[in-house]
mmCIF file of C-alpha atoms and ligand atoms in Angstrom:
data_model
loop_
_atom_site.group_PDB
_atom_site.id
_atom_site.type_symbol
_atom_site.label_atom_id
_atom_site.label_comp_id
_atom_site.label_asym_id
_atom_site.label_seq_id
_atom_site.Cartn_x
_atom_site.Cartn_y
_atom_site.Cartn_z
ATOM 1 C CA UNK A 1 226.367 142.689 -36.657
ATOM 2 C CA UNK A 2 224.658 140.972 -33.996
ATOM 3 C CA UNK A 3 220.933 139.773 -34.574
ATOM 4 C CA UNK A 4 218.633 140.520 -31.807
ATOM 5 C CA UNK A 5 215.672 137.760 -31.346
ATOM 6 C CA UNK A 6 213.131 139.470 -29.415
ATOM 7 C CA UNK A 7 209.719 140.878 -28.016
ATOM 8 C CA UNK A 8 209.254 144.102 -26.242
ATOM 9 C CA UNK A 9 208.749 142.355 -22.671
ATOM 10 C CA UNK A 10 210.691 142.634 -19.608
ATOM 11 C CA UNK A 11 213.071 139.637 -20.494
ATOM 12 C CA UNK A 12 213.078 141.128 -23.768
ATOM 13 C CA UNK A 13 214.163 144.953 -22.470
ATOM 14 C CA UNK A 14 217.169 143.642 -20.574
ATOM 15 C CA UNK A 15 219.423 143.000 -24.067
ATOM 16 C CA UNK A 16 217.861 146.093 -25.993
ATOM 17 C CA UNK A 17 218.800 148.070 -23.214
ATOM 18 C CA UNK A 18 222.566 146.253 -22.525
ATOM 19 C CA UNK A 19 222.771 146.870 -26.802
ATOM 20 C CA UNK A 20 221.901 150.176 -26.517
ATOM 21 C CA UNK A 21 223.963 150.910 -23.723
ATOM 22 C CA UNK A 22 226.859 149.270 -25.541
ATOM 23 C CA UNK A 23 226.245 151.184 -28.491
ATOM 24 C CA UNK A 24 226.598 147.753 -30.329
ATOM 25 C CA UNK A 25 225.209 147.478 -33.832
ATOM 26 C CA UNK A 26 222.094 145.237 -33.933
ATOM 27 C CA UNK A 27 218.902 144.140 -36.151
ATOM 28 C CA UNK A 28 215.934 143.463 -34.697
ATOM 29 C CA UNK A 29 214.554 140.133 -35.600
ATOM 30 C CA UNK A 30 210.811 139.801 -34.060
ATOM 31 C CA UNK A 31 209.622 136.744 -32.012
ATOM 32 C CA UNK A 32 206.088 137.084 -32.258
ATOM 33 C CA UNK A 33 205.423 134.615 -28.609
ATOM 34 C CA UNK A 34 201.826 135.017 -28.978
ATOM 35 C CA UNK A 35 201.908 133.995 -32.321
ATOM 36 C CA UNK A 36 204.386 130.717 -31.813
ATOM 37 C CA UNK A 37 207.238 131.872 -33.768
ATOM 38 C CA UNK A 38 209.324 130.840 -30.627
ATOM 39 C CA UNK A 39 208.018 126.919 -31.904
ATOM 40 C CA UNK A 40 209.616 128.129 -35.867
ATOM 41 C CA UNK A 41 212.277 125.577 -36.996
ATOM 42 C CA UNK A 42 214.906 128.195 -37.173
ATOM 43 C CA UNK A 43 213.964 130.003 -33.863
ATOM 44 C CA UNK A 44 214.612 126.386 -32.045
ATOM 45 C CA UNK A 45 217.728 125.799 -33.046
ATOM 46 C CA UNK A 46 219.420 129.244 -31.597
ATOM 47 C CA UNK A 47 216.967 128.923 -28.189
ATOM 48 C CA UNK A 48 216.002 125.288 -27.943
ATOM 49 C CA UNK A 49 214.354 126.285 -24.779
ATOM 50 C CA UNK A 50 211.278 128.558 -27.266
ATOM 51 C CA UNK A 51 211.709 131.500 -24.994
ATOM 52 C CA UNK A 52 213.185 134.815 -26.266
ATOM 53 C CA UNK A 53 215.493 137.141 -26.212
ATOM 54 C CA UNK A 54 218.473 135.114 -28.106
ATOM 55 C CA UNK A 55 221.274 136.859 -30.221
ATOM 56 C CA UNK A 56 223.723 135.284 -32.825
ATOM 57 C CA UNK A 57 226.553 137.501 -33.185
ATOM 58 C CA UNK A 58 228.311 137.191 -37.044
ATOM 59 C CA UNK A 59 231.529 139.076 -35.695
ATOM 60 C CA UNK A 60 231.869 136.728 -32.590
ATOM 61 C CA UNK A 61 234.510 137.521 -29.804
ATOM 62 C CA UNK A 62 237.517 135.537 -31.387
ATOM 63 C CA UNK A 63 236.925 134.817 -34.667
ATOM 64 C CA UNK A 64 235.136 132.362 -36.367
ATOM 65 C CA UNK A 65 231.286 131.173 -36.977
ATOM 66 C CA UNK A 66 228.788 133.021 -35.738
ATOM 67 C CA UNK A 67 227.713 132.494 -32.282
ATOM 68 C CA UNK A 68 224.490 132.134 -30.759
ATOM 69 C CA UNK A 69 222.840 132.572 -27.343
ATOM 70 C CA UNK A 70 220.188 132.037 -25.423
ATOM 71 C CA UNK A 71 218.963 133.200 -21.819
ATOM 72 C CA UNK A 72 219.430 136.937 -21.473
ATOM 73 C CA UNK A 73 221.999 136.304 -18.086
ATOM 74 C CA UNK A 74 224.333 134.694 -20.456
ATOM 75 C CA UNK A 75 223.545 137.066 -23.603
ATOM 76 C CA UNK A 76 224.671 140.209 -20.833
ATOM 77 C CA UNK A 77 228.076 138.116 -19.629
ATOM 78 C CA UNK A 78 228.728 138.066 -23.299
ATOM 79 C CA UNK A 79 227.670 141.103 -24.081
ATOM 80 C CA UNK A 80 229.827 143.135 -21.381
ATOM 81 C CA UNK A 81 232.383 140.721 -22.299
ATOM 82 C CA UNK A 82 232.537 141.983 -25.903
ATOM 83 C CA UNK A 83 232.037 145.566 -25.251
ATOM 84 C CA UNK A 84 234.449 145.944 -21.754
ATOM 85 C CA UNK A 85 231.477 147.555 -20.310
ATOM 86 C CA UNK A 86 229.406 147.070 -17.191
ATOM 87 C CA UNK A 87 231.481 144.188 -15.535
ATOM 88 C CA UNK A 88 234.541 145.281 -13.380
ATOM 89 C CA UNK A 89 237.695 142.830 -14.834
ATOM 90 C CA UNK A 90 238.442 142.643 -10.442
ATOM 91 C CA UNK A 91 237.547 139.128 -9.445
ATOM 92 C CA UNK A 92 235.823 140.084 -6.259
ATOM 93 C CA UNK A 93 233.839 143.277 -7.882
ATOM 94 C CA UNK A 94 233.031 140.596 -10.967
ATOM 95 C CA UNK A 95 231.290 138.205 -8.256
ATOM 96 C CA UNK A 96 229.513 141.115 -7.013
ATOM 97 C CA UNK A 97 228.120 141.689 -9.830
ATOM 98 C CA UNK A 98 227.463 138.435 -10.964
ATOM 99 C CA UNK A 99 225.768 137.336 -7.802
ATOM 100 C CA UNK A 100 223.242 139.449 -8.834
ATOM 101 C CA UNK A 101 222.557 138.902 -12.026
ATOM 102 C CA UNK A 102 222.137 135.219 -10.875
ATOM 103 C CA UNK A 103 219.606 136.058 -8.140
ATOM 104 C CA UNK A 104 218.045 138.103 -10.774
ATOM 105 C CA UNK A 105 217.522 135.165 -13.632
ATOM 106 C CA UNK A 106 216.652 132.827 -10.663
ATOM 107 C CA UNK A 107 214.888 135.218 -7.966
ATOM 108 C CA UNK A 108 212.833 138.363 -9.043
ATOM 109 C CA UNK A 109 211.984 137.520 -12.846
ATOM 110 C CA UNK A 110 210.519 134.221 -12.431
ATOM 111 C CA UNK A 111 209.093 135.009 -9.359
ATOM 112 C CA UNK A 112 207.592 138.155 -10.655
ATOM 113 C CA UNK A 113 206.182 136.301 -14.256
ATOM 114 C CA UNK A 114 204.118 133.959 -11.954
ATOM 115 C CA UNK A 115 203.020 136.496 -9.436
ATOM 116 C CA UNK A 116 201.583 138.747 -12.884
ATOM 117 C CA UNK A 117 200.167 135.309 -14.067
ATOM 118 C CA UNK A 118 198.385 134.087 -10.802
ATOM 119 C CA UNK A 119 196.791 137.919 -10.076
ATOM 120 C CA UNK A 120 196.377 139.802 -13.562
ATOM 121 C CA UNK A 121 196.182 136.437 -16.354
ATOM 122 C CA UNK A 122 195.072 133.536 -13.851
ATOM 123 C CA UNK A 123 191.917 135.408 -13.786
ATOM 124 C CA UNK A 124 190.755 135.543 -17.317
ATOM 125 C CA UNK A 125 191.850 131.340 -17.452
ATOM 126 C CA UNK A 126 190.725 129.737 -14.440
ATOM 127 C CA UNK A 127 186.989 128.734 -13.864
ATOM 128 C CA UNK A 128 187.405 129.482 -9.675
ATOM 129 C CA UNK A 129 188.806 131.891 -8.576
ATOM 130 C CA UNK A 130 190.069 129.481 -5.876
ATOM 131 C CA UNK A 131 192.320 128.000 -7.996
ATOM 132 C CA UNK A 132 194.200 131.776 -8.259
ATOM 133 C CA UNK A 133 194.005 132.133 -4.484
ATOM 134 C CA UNK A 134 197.228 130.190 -3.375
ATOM 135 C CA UNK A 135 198.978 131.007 -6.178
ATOM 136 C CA UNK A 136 198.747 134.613 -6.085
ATOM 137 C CA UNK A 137 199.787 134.927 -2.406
ATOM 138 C CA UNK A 138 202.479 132.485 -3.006
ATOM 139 C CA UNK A 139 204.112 134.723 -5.915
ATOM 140 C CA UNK A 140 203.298 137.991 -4.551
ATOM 141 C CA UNK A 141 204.653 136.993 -1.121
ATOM 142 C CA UNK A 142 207.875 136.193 -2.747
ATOM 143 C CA UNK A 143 207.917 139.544 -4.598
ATOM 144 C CA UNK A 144 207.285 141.232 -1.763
ATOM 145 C CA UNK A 145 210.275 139.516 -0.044
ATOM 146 C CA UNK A 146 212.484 140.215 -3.067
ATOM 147 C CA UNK A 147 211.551 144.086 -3.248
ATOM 148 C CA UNK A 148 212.626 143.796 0.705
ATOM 149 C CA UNK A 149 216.080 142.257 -0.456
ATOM 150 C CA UNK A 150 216.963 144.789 -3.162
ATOM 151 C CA UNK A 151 215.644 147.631 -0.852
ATOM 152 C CA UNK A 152 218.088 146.450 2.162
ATOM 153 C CA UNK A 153 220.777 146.427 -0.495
ATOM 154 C CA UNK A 154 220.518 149.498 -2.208
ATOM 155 C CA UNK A 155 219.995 151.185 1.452
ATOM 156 C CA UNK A 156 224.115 150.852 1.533
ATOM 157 C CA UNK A 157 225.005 150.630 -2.035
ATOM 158 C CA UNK A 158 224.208 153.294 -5.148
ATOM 159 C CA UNK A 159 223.733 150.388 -7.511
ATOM 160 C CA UNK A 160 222.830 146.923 -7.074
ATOM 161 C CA UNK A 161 226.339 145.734 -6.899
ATOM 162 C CA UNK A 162 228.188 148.141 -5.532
ATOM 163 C CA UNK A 163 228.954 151.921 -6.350
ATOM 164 C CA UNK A 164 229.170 151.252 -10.463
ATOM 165 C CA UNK A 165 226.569 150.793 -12.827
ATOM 166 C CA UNK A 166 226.313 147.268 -14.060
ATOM 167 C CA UNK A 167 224.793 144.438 -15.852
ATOM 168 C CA UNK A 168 223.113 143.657 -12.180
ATOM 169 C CA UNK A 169 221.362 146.506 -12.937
ATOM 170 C CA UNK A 170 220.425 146.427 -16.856
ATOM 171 C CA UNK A 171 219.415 142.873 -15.644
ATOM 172 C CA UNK A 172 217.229 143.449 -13.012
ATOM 173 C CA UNK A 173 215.009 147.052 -14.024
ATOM 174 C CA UNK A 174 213.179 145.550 -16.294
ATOM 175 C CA UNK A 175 211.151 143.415 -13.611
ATOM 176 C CA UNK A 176 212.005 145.669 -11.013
ATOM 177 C CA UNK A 177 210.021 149.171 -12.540
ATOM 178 C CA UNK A 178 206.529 147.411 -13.476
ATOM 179 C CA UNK A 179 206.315 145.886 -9.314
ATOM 180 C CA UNK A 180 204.320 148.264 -8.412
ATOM 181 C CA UNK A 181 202.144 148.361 -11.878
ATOM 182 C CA UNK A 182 202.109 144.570 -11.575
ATOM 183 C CA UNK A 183 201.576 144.532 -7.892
ATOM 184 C CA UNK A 184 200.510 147.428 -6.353
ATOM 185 C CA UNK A 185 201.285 150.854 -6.743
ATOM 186 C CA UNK A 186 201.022 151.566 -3.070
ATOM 187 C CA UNK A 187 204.017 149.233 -2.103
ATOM 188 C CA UNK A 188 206.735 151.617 -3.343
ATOM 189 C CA UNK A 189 206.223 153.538 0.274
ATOM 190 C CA UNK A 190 207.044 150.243 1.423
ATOM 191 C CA UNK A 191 210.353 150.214 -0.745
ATOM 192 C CA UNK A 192 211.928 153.904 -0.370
ATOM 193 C CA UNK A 193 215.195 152.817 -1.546
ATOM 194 C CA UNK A 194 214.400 150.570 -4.327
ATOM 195 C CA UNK A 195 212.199 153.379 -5.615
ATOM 196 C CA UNK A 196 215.125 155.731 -5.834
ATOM 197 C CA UNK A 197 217.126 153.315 -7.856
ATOM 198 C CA UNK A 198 214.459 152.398 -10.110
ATOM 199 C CA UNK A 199 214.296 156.210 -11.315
ATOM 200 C CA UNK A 200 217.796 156.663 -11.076
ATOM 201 C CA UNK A 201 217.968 153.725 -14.139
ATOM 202 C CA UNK A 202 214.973 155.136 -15.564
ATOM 203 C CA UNK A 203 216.805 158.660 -16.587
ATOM 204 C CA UNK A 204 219.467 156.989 -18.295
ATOM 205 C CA UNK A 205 218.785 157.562 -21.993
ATOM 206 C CA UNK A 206 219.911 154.200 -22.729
ATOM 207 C CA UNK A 207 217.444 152.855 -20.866
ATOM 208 C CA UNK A 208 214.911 154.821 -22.484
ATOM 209 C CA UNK A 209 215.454 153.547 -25.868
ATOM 210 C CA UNK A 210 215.989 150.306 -25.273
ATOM 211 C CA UNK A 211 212.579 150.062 -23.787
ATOM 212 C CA UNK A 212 211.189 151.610 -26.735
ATOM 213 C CA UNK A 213 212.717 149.163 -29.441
ATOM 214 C CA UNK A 214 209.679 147.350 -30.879
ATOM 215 C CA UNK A 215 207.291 149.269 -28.941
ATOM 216 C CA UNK A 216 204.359 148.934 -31.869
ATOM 217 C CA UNK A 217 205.253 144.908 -31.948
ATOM 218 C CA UNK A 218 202.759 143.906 -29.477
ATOM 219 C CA UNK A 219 200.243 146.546 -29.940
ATOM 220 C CA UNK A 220 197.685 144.760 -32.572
ATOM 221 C CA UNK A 221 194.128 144.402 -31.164
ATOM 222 C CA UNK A 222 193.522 140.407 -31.230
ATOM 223 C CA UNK A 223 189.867 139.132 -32.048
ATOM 224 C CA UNK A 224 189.190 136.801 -29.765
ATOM 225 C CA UNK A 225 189.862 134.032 -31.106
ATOM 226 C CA UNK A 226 193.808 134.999 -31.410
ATOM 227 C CA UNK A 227 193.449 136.011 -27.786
ATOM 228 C CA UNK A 228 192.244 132.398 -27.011
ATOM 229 C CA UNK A 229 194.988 130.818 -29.174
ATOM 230 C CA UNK A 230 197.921 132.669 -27.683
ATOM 231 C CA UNK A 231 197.012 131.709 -24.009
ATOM 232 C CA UNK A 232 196.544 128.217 -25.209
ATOM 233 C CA UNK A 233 199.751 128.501 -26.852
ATOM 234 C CA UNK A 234 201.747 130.698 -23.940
ATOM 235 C CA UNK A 235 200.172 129.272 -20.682
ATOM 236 C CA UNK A 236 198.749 125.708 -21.540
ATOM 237 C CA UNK A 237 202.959 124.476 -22.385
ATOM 238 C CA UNK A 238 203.490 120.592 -21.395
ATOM 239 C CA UNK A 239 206.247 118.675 -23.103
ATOM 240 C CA UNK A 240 203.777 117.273 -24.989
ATOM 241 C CA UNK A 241 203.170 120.536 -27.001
ATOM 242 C CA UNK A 242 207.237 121.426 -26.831
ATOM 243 C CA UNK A 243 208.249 117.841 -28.536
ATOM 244 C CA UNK A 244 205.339 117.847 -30.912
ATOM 245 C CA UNK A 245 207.140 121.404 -32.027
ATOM 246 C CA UNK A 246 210.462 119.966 -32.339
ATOM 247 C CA UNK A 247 209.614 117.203 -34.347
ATOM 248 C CA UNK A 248 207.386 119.096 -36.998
ATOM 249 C CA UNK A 249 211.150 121.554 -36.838
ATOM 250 C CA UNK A 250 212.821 118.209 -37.818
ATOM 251 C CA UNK A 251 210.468 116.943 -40.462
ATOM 252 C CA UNK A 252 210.660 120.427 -42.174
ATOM 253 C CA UNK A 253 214.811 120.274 -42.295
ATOM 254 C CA UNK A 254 215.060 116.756 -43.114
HETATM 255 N N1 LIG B 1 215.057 132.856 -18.362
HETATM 256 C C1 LIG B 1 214.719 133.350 -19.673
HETATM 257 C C2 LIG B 1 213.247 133.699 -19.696
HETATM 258 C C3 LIG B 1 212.773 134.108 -21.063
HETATM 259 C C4 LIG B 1 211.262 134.123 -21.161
HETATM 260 O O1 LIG B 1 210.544 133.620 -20.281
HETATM 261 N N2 LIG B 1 210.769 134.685 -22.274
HETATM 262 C C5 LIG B 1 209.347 134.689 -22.531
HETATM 263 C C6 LIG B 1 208.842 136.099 -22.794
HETATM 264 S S1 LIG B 1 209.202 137.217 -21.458
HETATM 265 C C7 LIG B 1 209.052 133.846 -23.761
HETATM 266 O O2 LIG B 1 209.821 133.844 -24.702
HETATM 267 N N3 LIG B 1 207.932 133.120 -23.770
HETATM 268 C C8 LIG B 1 207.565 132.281 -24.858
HETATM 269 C C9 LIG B 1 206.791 131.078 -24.396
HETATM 270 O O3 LIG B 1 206.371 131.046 -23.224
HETATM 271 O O4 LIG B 1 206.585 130.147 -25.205
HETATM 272 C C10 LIG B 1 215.578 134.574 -20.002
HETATM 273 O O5 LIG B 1 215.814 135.354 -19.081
HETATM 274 O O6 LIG B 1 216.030 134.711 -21.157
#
């Protein structure tokens, strides 16, 4: 059985989906981020980095103790690892996958989280709107760029690696669907062939259940107060706050 640690967000969707996909056997185990469960004693040890998704696997590939992993790039490798699915065994069609699952962890989903923050959160946290200004067309100039990179490549190719379905592309949907909500809707004319792949992946029912595990997590109206408290606690993160978590994590164990 293999413990999912997670929060229905787009970092999140990438291992449901890969799990459902895989037709792995799973149980859901809820990091509530806006809550600080991602600070919890026990959450820290599996992803010492407090971000979700993580999974510990208690049949690991091998034998032995259970495994645990954090950073969903390396939770797919193992994951299509264990399964045999979604990475060609080939060397050459492996690196063509897994150059894109690296421009992925390092291009489009950070890029896209601070583009979101800068034009839809920024606004609701900073005093002047000045402060948002550089920021957003920083970010959103960068998505822009990336949607211009994945549309170029899927002009010649079905799927983002090639002609087969991949982790490349269970990696990068998640960001790559909500551009336009996060964005603007009106840039998909822009993007004719990304579009096309992005509802290609969306029909696959795989896809569609995976996006729906832990849909009601998030839902709960916050008073305002909460709402205050989890952008403190989500957008205000120095290593200040981050060591002052790992040592009350330590005091508890000792
Ligand atoms: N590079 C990481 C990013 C994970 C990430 O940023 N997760 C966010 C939610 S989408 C999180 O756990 N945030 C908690 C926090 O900011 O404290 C991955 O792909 O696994």
């Amino acid at each position: 059985m293999i413990d999912l640690h997670y929060w229905p967000t787009p970092n999140g969707w990438k291992v449901s989906i890969m799990l459902e996909e895989c037709g792995l056997p799973y149980r859901l185990m809820p990091v509530d981020i806006g809550g600080g469960d991602q600070f919890s004693a026990d959450f820290l040890r599996i992803s010492p980095n407090n971000r979700m998704p993580a999974i510990v696997d208690h049949e690991p590939m091998g034998g032995g103790d259970p495994i645990s992993i954090f950073e969903s790039g390396a939770i797919l490798e193992y994951l299509a690892e264990k399964s045999g699915q979604f990475m060609p065994s080939e060397p050459r069609d492996r690196f063509a996958v897994l150059q894109w699952v690296h421009w992925q962890m390092a291009n489009l989903g950070p890029m896209m989280g601070n583009a979101n923050h800068f034009k839809n959160y920024g606004k609701n946290i900073a005093d002047d709107p000045k402060q948002l200004e550089y920021g957003t067309k920083r970010f959103v100039g960068e998505v822009d760029r990336l949607s211009g990179v994945m549309d170029a490549q899927l002009s010649v190719n079905e799927y983002l690696a090639g002609d087969a379905y991949s982790i490349a592309d269970i990696i990068t949907w998640p960001w790559a669907f909500l551009i336009g909500r996060m964005i603007d809707e009106s840039m998909w004319e822009q993007f004719p062939h990304l579009k096309r792949w992005v509802d290609l992946i969306h029909q696959r029912p795989a896809v569609q259940s995976g996006r729906r595990v832990g849909q009601d997590l998030g839902k709960r109206e916050l008073t305002d107060e909460e709402e205050k408290a989890r952008r403190e606690l989500l957008f205000n993160q120095t290593n200040d706050k981050v060591r002052a978590a790992r040592e009350a994590a330590a005091k508890a164990n000792a």
